[in-house]
Structures are given as C-alpha cells and as structure tokens.
C-alpha cells in the first residue's frame, strides 16, 4: 500500500515556501500580536447583500446538483463583462464556471497538457503555479525575469524556454509583484506564444485592482483569442474568496474539454453560489472599485513611508494587493530578513524566495491589514531594514 507518486511530485520535493505563514499562525495561537502581511485576502468579509442573495437562492430550492459548465445566466453575465472590458466577441459558450480561479487554472492545464508535456510559467510566480502544472502530470518550466526589469517576462526569455513546451501561463496584475504588464510586454508575450505554437493561459484574477491605466488582456491582441484561455474569479474583485467562484473564458474546444473534466471531478459550482455571483456581478464596477479601494490607499501609504529609504527599493507596481520590496542592499536574503523581522519585530511578510529564484533578496508585502496598523508595520519594517545596512 502506498500513496501515488503524483502527490509527492506536486511540491517537487522542496518546501512549499509558507514557513513564515505557519510560524505566524503558531505565534498568534500563543496569544502574540503579529502584524500579518502575508496572505492575499481582504480584511473585510463578503458583503451581506451578496450573502442575502445566496441565502434567498438556497431557500428558493437551488440546492440540488448544478449543471457542469455553469448556469447560462451567469455564463452570459461573465461573457458580457469580458466583452465590455476587452472588445473581444465572447459568447456564453466560451465561459465555464469553476470552483474558484485555482480550479480554473488546474482544469485548463489538465485540458491542454498531456502527461510529460512541458508547461511554462514566469519566475517569480504565484505559489501554486508549478504545483498546478505538475498536478496535471506535466513538467513545470520557469521563464526567468529580473528585478531591474520589474519582473516583466521578455520575449527572448520566453522563446529561449519554449522548446518542447505547449502552454505559457502569465499573470497580470501580478501576484507576487503587484506589477501590471504594459502593452509592449503583452505584445512580446503574444508574439512569442504564436511563434512557439503555445496556448496562452492568462490569469486575470486581479483585473479590478489597478492603480493607474487600464487592464489589458492578451486575449484582446490580434489573433490571440483562438489560443488564449483567460482565468477569472470573484475572490479578489468581490471579496468572495470563500465562495469558490471562478471561470475560464476560452475557445469552444477548450471550454468543452474543461466541461468534460468538471463532469468527472467537481460537478461544477453550487447553484446558490452561482446566483450570488450573478447578483455580485450585477452590482457593477462601482462595487468593484469600493472593494479595491483599501489596497490603493495602503499602497500610497507604503510608497510614502518607504520614499527615501536607503535599504529598500520598491518594485514599480500598479496593481493587485501586493508590493514587492527589494532588500538586497541590506545584504540579507529575503528568508533571513523575513524570519528576523518576525522574531524581532513581530511583523510577518513573505520572503521573495517563496515565489521563485528571481525574487530572492526581496519581500512580498500584502496590503491586507487596517491602514493604521499597515502604516505602523511598514514604518517599523523600514527602520529594521535601515539598521541592517552594512
Ligand atoms: N491566481 C492568482 C495569481 C492568485 O493570487 C490566486 C489566489 N491568491 C488565484 C489565482 C486563485 O484564487 P481563487 O481560487 O480564490 O479564485
């Protein structure tokens, strides 16, 4: 009797990079006050009006099995939202509703990669990316980026890694960096994907958290709709992380493949959650702006506190609920800095090393605690960094 090798392969044998997070939980369980800037989750709960819609739907009897790819009315609403924002013609049949963006990422890789195929993702990366590709039985290969180029994936670097690969996963606005890909970067990605014959998987779960300019989806670039799968979610845009409501927008053949997978794995998303999602989307962009606003404010606080620091360089970001700080001037690794900051200052941040090799010597700060506590944490973090300067 043994556990399938598949599971051991998910982490690739290394650590999962969440030690700081687990240590923080232990300290908090002992009653210690830790200012926690680790996890990408709002400091508010789902809006009661959305919960009322969920409850009303359940009470109306929508508690049976839901249909695999999602309710038609919700798929239509997601298609209309996508078309309005990108200008790309999108039918409800291009949309499949999934239990969260993570399930959408998994289903997409399952649909596009066979066992032993190579899936590309950028370094640094959202923590689950390599594991998701490996869970699909494929091999995860990294595209290196550099801090000096704001961790933007370069066309040449993609092409250099593309030999034998079938998919390319990108994410804008980006977790962990907060960087938003500009048009030139997206055009480079599109050219490289086309030249190398890759499916492009575009994770856009932070598309409503943008501090300047507009969200650009690579699916909207000429010729890209046929080779691009967009992953979306209500987790970040509507503070609905626990509702597990995500989707893909994809060419029909991919949508059909993901539906077949859903029929044999998840059975789709509960109908009362889908009705709550339809209600949430119906509240429009003003509600999305309201949910994003605290992150905009806290980013401003961080930039003000860190301006003029000799120890910390802020990676130029303009989206998502994170900031990436370059602390290489202190001579400490991200791991060492984060562990000492937790022990000595009781402030928890994620070491850049948790997100890949490219972000070694950096920290990811989540903009996810109340403004006054956030300002206190950043002020003390900056002072701590200054004291480490050689
Ligand atoms: N993609 C990125 C980049 C994320 O940061 C997250 C969650 N932190 C997800 C996907 C998955 O989100 P969910 O499954 O809650 O939609």
Short mmCIF file of C-alpha atoms and ligand atoms in Angstrom, two decimals:
data_model
loop_
_atom_site.label_atom_id
_atom_site.label_comp_id
_atom_site.label_asym_id
_atom_site.label_seq_id
_atom_site.Cartn_x
_atom_site.Cartn_y
_atom_site.Cartn_z
CA UNK A 1 0.00 0.00 0.00
CA UNK A 2 1.39 3.40 -0.93
CA UNK A 3 0.43 6.94 -1.85
CA UNK A 4 0.61 7.74 -5.58
CA UNK A 5 3.86 9.37 -6.70
CA UNK A 6 1.74 12.09 -8.27
CA UNK A 7 1.23 13.75 -4.88
CA UNK A 8 4.91 13.79 -3.95
CA UNK A 9 5.63 15.36 -7.33
CA UNK A 10 3.33 18.32 -6.68
CA UNK A 11 5.77 20.15 -4.42
CA UNK A 12 8.74 18.94 -6.44
CA UNK A 13 10.27 17.66 -3.19
CA UNK A 14 11.10 21.18 -1.91
CA UNK A 15 9.39 23.18 0.81
CA UNK A 16 6.10 24.88 -0.02
CA UNK A 17 7.52 28.29 0.93
CA UNK A 18 4.90 29.00 3.59
CA UNK A 19 7.05 28.51 6.75
CA UNK A 20 6.66 32.16 7.76
CA UNK A 21 2.92 31.83 7.46
CA UNK A 22 2.82 28.69 9.62
CA UNK A 23 5.16 30.23 12.21
CA UNK A 24 2.93 33.30 12.36
CA UNK A 25 -0.13 31.13 12.99
CA UNK A 26 1.70 29.39 15.87
CA UNK A 27 2.73 32.72 17.42
CA UNK A 28 -0.83 34.02 17.16
CA UNK A 29 -2.15 30.81 18.71
CA UNK A 30 0.16 31.53 21.69
CA UNK A 31 -1.55 34.92 22.01
CA UNK A 32 1.24 37.03 20.48
CA UNK A 33 0.33 40.13 18.43
CA UNK A 34 1.79 39.75 14.95
CA UNK A 35 1.21 42.34 12.21
CA UNK A 36 0.48 39.93 9.38
CA UNK A 37 1.18 40.99 5.80
CA UNK A 38 1.46 37.52 4.35
CA UNK A 39 -1.77 36.37 2.83
CA UNK A 40 -3.68 37.72 -0.18
CA UNK A 41 -7.05 38.07 1.43
CA UNK A 42 -9.18 41.15 2.21
CA UNK A 43 -9.58 42.37 5.77
CA UNK A 44 -13.33 42.59 5.12
CA UNK A 45 -15.83 39.76 4.70
CA UNK A 46 -18.23 39.14 1.82
CA UNK A 47 -20.86 41.89 1.61
CA UNK A 48 -24.09 40.93 3.45
CA UNK A 49 -26.21 41.78 0.39
CA UNK A 50 -24.36 39.08 -1.57
CA UNK A 51 -24.93 36.63 1.28
CA UNK A 52 -28.63 37.54 1.26
CA UNK A 53 -28.79 36.69 -2.45
CA UNK A 54 -27.05 33.39 -1.73
CA UNK A 55 -29.46 32.60 1.09
CA UNK A 56 -32.53 33.57 -0.95
CA UNK A 57 -31.41 31.30 -3.78
CA UNK A 58 -30.83 28.37 -1.46
CA UNK A 59 -34.20 28.94 0.24
CA UNK A 60 -35.84 29.05 -3.19
CA UNK A 61 -34.69 25.49 -3.69
CA UNK A 62 -31.45 25.84 -5.64
CA UNK A 63 -29.73 23.23 -3.53
CA UNK A 64 -29.62 20.31 -5.97
CA UNK A 65 -26.87 19.29 -8.35
CA UNK A 66 -25.84 22.17 -10.60
CA UNK A 67 -25.14 21.72 -14.29
CA UNK A 68 -21.41 21.16 -15.17
CA UNK A 69 -20.29 24.30 -17.04
CA UNK A 70 -22.40 26.73 -15.00
CA UNK A 71 -25.82 28.37 -15.25
CA UNK A 72 -26.48 30.00 -18.56
CA UNK A 73 -27.43 33.37 -16.99
CA UNK A 74 -24.13 33.56 -15.10
CA UNK A 75 -22.15 32.47 -18.15
CA UNK A 76 -23.90 35.20 -20.14
CA UNK A 77 -23.08 37.80 -17.49
CA UNK A 78 -19.38 36.79 -17.44
CA UNK A 79 -19.27 36.80 -21.25
CA UNK A 80 -20.86 40.26 -21.38
CA UNK A 81 -18.45 41.63 -18.75
CA UNK A 82 -15.49 40.19 -20.66
CA UNK A 83 -16.69 41.60 -23.97
CA UNK A 84 -17.38 45.03 -22.46
CA UNK A 85 -13.88 45.24 -21.00
CA UNK A 86 -11.87 43.81 -23.86
CA UNK A 87 -13.95 44.35 -27.01
CA UNK A 88 -13.44 40.69 -27.94
CA UNK A 89 -16.66 38.97 -29.08
CA UNK A 90 -17.45 36.46 -26.32
CA UNK A 91 -20.39 34.08 -26.15
CA UNK A 92 -21.71 32.35 -23.04
CA UNK A 93 -20.43 29.11 -24.58
CA UNK A 94 -16.86 30.40 -24.25
CA UNK A 95 -17.36 30.56 -20.47
CA UNK A 96 -17.12 27.71 -17.97
CA UNK A 97 -17.78 28.41 -14.28
CA UNK A 98 -15.37 26.68 -11.89
CA UNK A 99 -14.95 26.38 -8.10
CA UNK A 100 -12.55 29.36 -7.93
CA UNK A 101 -9.71 30.59 -10.11
CA UNK A 102 -7.43 27.87 -8.75
CA UNK A 103 -9.73 25.14 -10.08
CA UNK A 104 -9.82 27.03 -13.39
CA UNK A 105 -6.02 27.04 -13.55
CA UNK A 106 -5.94 23.32 -12.82
CA UNK A 107 -8.70 22.43 -15.28
CA UNK A 108 -7.06 24.48 -18.04
CA UNK A 109 -3.69 22.79 -17.60
CA UNK A 110 -5.42 19.41 -17.47
CA UNK A 111 -7.20 20.21 -20.72
CA UNK A 112 -4.11 21.47 -22.55
CA UNK A 113 -1.22 19.32 -21.30
CA UNK A 114 -0.69 15.59 -21.51
CA UNK A 115 1.45 13.69 -19.02
CA UNK A 116 5.10 14.57 -19.55
CA UNK A 117 4.36 17.73 -21.56
CA UNK A 118 6.04 20.99 -20.58
CA UNK A 119 4.08 23.95 -19.20
CA UNK A 120 5.79 27.33 -18.86
CA UNK A 121 5.30 29.89 -16.11
CA UNK A 122 7.20 33.03 -15.12
CA UNK A 123 9.56 33.33 -12.16
CA UNK A 124 8.59 34.82 -9.69
CA UNK A 125 5.22 33.10 -9.62
CA UNK A 126 2.06 32.71 -7.56
CA UNK A 127 2.82 29.90 -5.13
CA UNK A 128 0.62 27.21 -6.69
CA UNK A 129 1.71 27.59 -10.34
CA UNK A 130 4.39 24.89 -10.59
CA UNK A 131 2.33 22.54 -8.41
CA UNK A 132 -0.74 23.06 -10.59
CA UNK A 133 1.20 22.15 -13.74
CA UNK A 134 2.69 19.11 -12.01
CA UNK A 135 -0.71 18.03 -10.69
CA UNK A 136 -1.79 17.84 -14.32
CA UNK A 137 1.06 15.35 -14.80
CA UNK A 138 3.18 17.81 -16.76
CA UNK A 139 6.61 19.34 -16.22
CA UNK A 140 6.76 22.95 -14.94
CA UNK A 141 9.48 25.05 -16.59
CA UNK A 142 10.33 28.58 -15.44
CA UNK A 143 10.88 31.68 -17.51
CA UNK A 144 13.36 33.83 -15.60
CA UNK A 145 12.69 37.56 -15.17
CA UNK A 146 14.74 40.23 -13.40
CA UNK A 147 14.04 42.71 -10.65
CA UNK A 148 15.65 45.50 -12.72
CA UNK A 149 13.07 44.91 -15.47
CA UNK A 150 10.22 44.94 -12.94
CA UNK A 151 9.95 41.15 -13.36
CA UNK A 152 8.32 41.61 -16.78
CA UNK A 153 8.69 38.49 -18.96
CA UNK A 154 10.78 39.26 -22.03
CA UNK A 155 10.01 37.85 -25.46
CA UNK A 156 13.52 36.40 -25.90
CA UNK A 157 13.38 34.69 -22.49
CA UNK A 158 10.06 33.05 -23.40
CA UNK A 159 11.41 31.84 -26.74
CA UNK A 160 14.58 30.56 -25.07
CA UNK A 161 12.45 28.42 -22.71
CA UNK A 162 9.79 27.39 -25.26
CA UNK A 163 11.47 24.35 -26.83
CA UNK A 164 9.08 21.41 -26.39
CA UNK A 165 6.55 23.43 -24.34
CA UNK A 166 2.81 23.55 -25.03
CA UNK A 167 1.44 26.17 -22.62
CA UNK A 168 2.51 29.54 -21.21
CA UNK A 169 0.95 30.87 -18.00
CA UNK A 170 1.11 34.62 -17.33
CA UNK A 171 -0.50 36.79 -14.65
CA UNK A 172 -1.34 40.49 -14.76
CA UNK A 173 -1.84 42.36 -12.44
CA UNK A 174 0.76 40.13 -10.87
CA UNK A 175 0.98 38.20 -7.67
CA UNK A 176 3.57 38.39 -6.04
CA UNK A 177 4.97 41.60 -7.57
CA UNK A 178 1.98 43.95 -7.99
CA UNK A 179 3.38 44.71 -11.46
CA UNK A 180 0.94 45.32 -14.32
CA UNK A 181 2.15 44.16 -17.73
CA UNK A 182 2.31 47.02 -20.23
CA UNK A 183 1.14 46.70 -23.82
CA UNK A 184 4.67 46.16 -25.20
CA UNK A 185 5.26 43.29 -22.77
CA UNK A 186 1.93 41.68 -23.67
CA UNK A 187 2.69 42.06 -27.38
CA UNK A 188 6.04 40.34 -26.81
CA UNK A 189 4.26 37.52 -24.97
CA UNK A 190 1.73 37.20 -27.80
CA UNK A 191 4.47 37.11 -30.48
CA UNK A 192 6.47 34.51 -28.55
CA UNK A 193 3.40 32.33 -27.90
CA UNK A 194 2.41 32.47 -31.56
CA UNK A 195 5.92 31.77 -32.85
CA UNK A 196 6.40 28.84 -30.45
CA UNK A 197 2.86 27.44 -31.03
CA UNK A 198 1.87 27.79 -27.36
CA UNK A 199 -1.51 28.04 -25.68
CA UNK A 200 -1.52 31.21 -23.59
CA UNK A 201 -3.15 30.95 -20.15
CA UNK A 202 -3.80 34.43 -18.78
CA UNK A 203 -4.55 34.63 -15.06
CA UNK A 204 -6.50 37.86 -14.62
CA UNK A 205 -7.98 37.35 -11.16
CA UNK A 206 -6.69 40.81 -10.09
CA UNK A 207 -8.18 42.64 -13.09
CA UNK A 208 -10.17 45.06 -10.92
CA UNK A 209 -7.22 46.09 -8.76
CA UNK A 210 -5.43 48.62 -10.88
CA UNK A 211 -3.95 51.88 -9.59
CA UNK A 212 -3.26 53.52 -12.93
CA UNK A 213 -4.12 52.89 -16.56
CA UNK A 214 -6.42 50.14 -17.80
CA UNK A 215 -6.33 46.38 -17.52
CA UNK A 216 -5.14 44.85 -20.79
CA UNK A 217 -5.99 41.24 -21.55
CA UNK A 218 -3.68 39.47 -24.02
CA UNK A 219 -6.80 37.72 -25.39
CA UNK A 220 -7.68 41.09 -26.95
CA UNK A 221 -4.46 41.28 -29.01
CA UNK A 222 -4.82 40.49 -32.74
CA UNK A 223 -5.10 36.76 -33.40
CA UNK A 224 -4.81 35.78 -29.74
CA UNK A 225 -8.42 34.86 -28.84
CA UNK A 226 -8.03 31.46 -30.54
CA UNK A 227 -5.03 30.46 -28.45
CA UNK A 228 -5.77 32.20 -25.13
CA UNK A 229 -7.60 30.96 -22.04
CA UNK A 230 -8.41 33.69 -19.51
CA UNK A 231 -8.80 32.70 -15.87
CA UNK A 232 -11.08 34.91 -13.76
CA UNK A 233 -12.53 34.85 -10.28
CA UNK A 234 -14.76 36.77 -7.86
CA UNK A 235 -12.37 36.04 -4.98
CA UNK A 236 -10.37 39.27 -5.21
CA UNK A 237 -12.77 41.55 -7.10
CA UNK A 238 -15.78 40.95 -4.83
CA UNK A 239 -14.16 39.76 -1.57
CA UNK A 240 -15.63 36.30 -2.12
CA UNK A 241 -12.59 34.09 -1.55
CA UNK A 242 -14.58 31.51 0.41
CA UNK A 243 -17.39 31.22 -2.13
CA UNK A 244 -15.08 29.48 -4.64
CA UNK A 245 -16.42 31.09 -7.78
CA UNK A 246 -14.12 31.38 -10.78
CA UNK A 247 -14.26 30.80 -14.52
CA UNK A 248 -12.43 30.39 -17.76
CA UNK A 249 -13.06 32.29 -20.98
CA UNK A 250 -11.73 30.07 -23.74
CA UNK A 251 -12.07 28.87 -27.32
CA UNK A 252 -15.05 26.48 -27.61
CA UNK A 253 -12.96 23.30 -27.84
CA UNK A 254 -11.19 24.18 -24.57
CA UNK A 255 -14.48 25.11 -22.87
CA UNK A 256 -15.88 21.72 -23.89
CA UNK A 257 -12.81 19.86 -22.60
CA UNK A 258 -12.97 21.69 -19.26
CA UNK A 259 -16.69 20.85 -19.03
CA UNK A 260 -15.93 17.14 -19.54
CA UNK A 261 -13.35 17.37 -16.78
CA UNK A 262 -15.86 19.12 -14.47
CA UNK A 263 -18.44 16.41 -15.10
CA UNK A 264 -15.95 13.86 -13.82
CA UNK A 265 -14.38 15.84 -10.98
CA UNK A 266 -16.16 18.79 -9.36
CA UNK A 267 -19.72 18.59 -10.79
CA UNK A 268 -19.45 22.35 -11.10
CA UNK A 269 -20.33 25.06 -8.60
CA UNK A 270 -23.38 25.08 -6.26
CA UNK A 271 -26.31 26.89 -7.86
CA UNK A 272 -26.88 29.19 -4.87
CA UNK A 273 -23.24 30.35 -5.12
CA UNK A 274 -23.75 30.97 -8.84
CA UNK A 275 -26.86 33.05 -8.10
CA UNK A 276 -24.92 35.06 -5.53
CA UNK A 277 -22.20 35.59 -8.16
CA UNK A 278 -24.76 36.82 -10.67
CA UNK A 279 -26.06 39.27 -8.08
CA UNK A 280 -22.49 40.38 -7.21
CA UNK A 281 -21.58 41.00 -10.86
CA UNK A 282 -24.84 42.92 -11.26
CA UNK A 283 -23.61 45.49 -8.76
CA UNK A 284 -21.23 46.72 -11.43
CA UNK A 285 -17.89 48.48 -11.43
CA UNK A 286 -18.66 50.90 -8.58
CA UNK A 287 -18.79 47.97 -6.15
CA UNK A 288 -15.55 46.53 -7.56
CA UNK A 289 -13.85 49.91 -7.05
CA UNK A 290 -15.09 50.00 -3.47
CA UNK A 291 -13.55 46.57 -2.77
CA UNK A 292 -10.23 47.57 -4.38
CA UNK A 293 -10.01 50.99 -2.69
CA UNK A 294 -8.27 49.94 0.59
CA UNK A 295 -5.40 48.41 -1.40
CA UNK A 296 -4.97 51.60 -3.40
CA UNK A 297 -4.81 53.60 -0.14
CA UNK A 298 -2.32 51.27 1.54
CA UNK A 299 -0.07 51.22 -1.49
CA UNK A 300 0.07 55.04 -1.21
CA UNK A 301 0.91 54.72 2.48
CA UNK A 302 3.73 52.29 1.71
CA UNK A 303 5.19 54.49 -1.04
CA UNK A 304 5.12 57.50 1.32
CA UNK A 305 6.75 55.59 4.21
CA UNK A 306 9.42 53.99 2.00
CA UNK A 307 10.30 57.10 -0.05
CA UNK A 308 13.91 58.00 0.61
CA UNK A 309 14.79 54.64 2.21
CA UNK A 310 18.40 53.63 1.62
CA UNK A 311 17.69 50.00 2.38
CA UNK A 312 14.55 49.32 0.38
CA UNK A 313 13.72 49.76 -3.29
CA UNK A 314 10.07 49.38 -4.25
CA UNK A 315 9.39 47.45 -7.47
CA UNK A 316 7.27 49.79 -9.64
CA UNK A 317 3.83 48.29 -9.21
CA UNK A 318 0.39 49.45 -10.21
CA UNK A 319 -1.99 46.68 -9.29
CA UNK A 320 -3.06 43.75 -7.09
CA UNK A 321 -2.97 43.64 -3.31
CA UNK A 322 0.81 43.33 -3.00
CA UNK A 323 4.06 45.26 -3.08
CA UNK A 324 7.45 43.73 -3.77
CA UNK A 325 10.37 45.25 -1.89
CA UNK A 326 13.99 44.82 -2.95
CA UNK A 327 16.02 44.50 0.27
CA UNK A 328 19.29 43.31 -1.29
CA UNK A 329 21.05 46.47 -0.05
CA UNK A 330 20.81 45.03 3.48
CA UNK A 331 22.89 42.01 2.45
CA UNK A 332 20.21 39.70 3.87
CA UNK A 333 18.27 37.10 1.92
CA UNK A 334 14.51 37.51 1.86
CA UNK A 335 14.25 34.42 4.05
CA UNK A 336 16.68 35.71 6.67
CA UNK A 337 15.08 39.18 6.66
CA UNK A 338 11.55 37.81 7.00
CA UNK A 339 12.45 35.38 9.79
CA UNK A 340 14.29 38.03 11.79
CA UNK A 341 11.52 40.57 11.21
CA UNK A 342 9.06 38.06 12.60
CA UNK A 343 11.20 37.23 15.66
CA UNK A 344 12.37 40.74 16.48
CA UNK A 345 9.50 42.96 15.33
CA UNK A 346 6.55 40.53 15.23
CA UNK A 347 5.83 41.52 11.63
CA UNK A 348 5.12 38.79 9.09
CA UNK A 349 5.93 39.26 5.39
CA UNK A 350 6.62 36.67 2.69
CA UNK A 351 10.24 36.12 1.62
CA UNK A 352 10.73 36.57 -2.12
CA UNK A 353 12.37 33.15 -2.23
CA UNK A 354 8.91 31.63 -1.64
CA UNK A 355 7.91 32.77 -5.12
CA UNK A 356 10.96 31.69 -7.09
CA UNK A 357 14.62 32.36 -7.66
CA UNK A 358 14.15 35.68 -9.46
CA UNK A 359 12.71 37.33 -6.35
CA UNK A 360 15.44 36.19 -3.94
CA UNK A 361 16.51 39.13 -1.78
CA UNK A 362 13.02 40.61 -1.96
CA UNK A 363 9.92 40.63 0.25
CA UNK A 364 6.26 40.48 -0.68
CA UNK A 365 4.06 42.72 1.43
CA UNK A 366 0.30 42.12 1.30
CA UNK A 367 -1.77 45.30 1.60
CA UNK A 368 -4.31 43.50 3.72
CA UNK A 369 -4.48 45.00 7.22
CA UNK A 370 -6.14 48.20 8.51
CA UNK A 371 -4.45 51.41 7.37
CA UNK A 372 -3.08 52.46 10.79
CA UNK A 373 -1.63 49.01 11.52
CA UNK A 374 -0.29 48.82 7.98
CA UNK A 375 1.49 52.16 8.38
CA UNK A 376 2.95 51.01 11.73
CA UNK A 377 4.17 47.74 10.15
CA UNK A 378 5.81 49.48 7.18
CA UNK A 379 7.42 52.15 9.37
CA UNK A 380 8.95 49.52 11.64
CA UNK A 381 9.94 47.33 8.68
CA UNK A 382 11.73 50.31 7.09
CA UNK A 383 13.55 51.13 10.34
CA UNK A 384 14.55 47.48 10.75
CA UNK A 385 15.91 47.42 7.18
CA UNK A 386 17.87 50.63 7.77
CA UNK A 387 19.53 49.05 10.84
CA UNK A 388 20.73 46.10 8.72
CA UNK A 389 22.66 48.27 6.25
CA UNK A 390 26.33 47.28 6.23
N1 LIG B 1 -4.25 33.33 -9.29
C1 LIG B 1 -3.56 34.16 -8.50
C2 LIG B 1 -2.47 34.97 -9.10
C3 LIG B 1 -3.87 34.25 -7.14
O1 LIG B 1 -3.17 35.07 -6.36
C4 LIG B 1 -4.91 33.44 -6.62
C5 LIG B 1 -5.29 33.44 -5.15
N2 LIG B 1 -4.44 34.01 -4.27
C6 LIG B 1 -5.59 32.61 -7.50
C7 LIG B 1 -5.24 32.56 -8.83
C8 LIG B 1 -6.70 31.70 -7.05
O2 LIG B 1 -7.74 32.39 -6.49
P1 LIG B 1 -9.19 31.74 -6.29
O3 LIG B 1 -9.04 30.27 -6.45
O4 LIG B 1 -9.59 32.13 -4.91
O5 LIG B 1 -10.04 32.36 -7.35
#
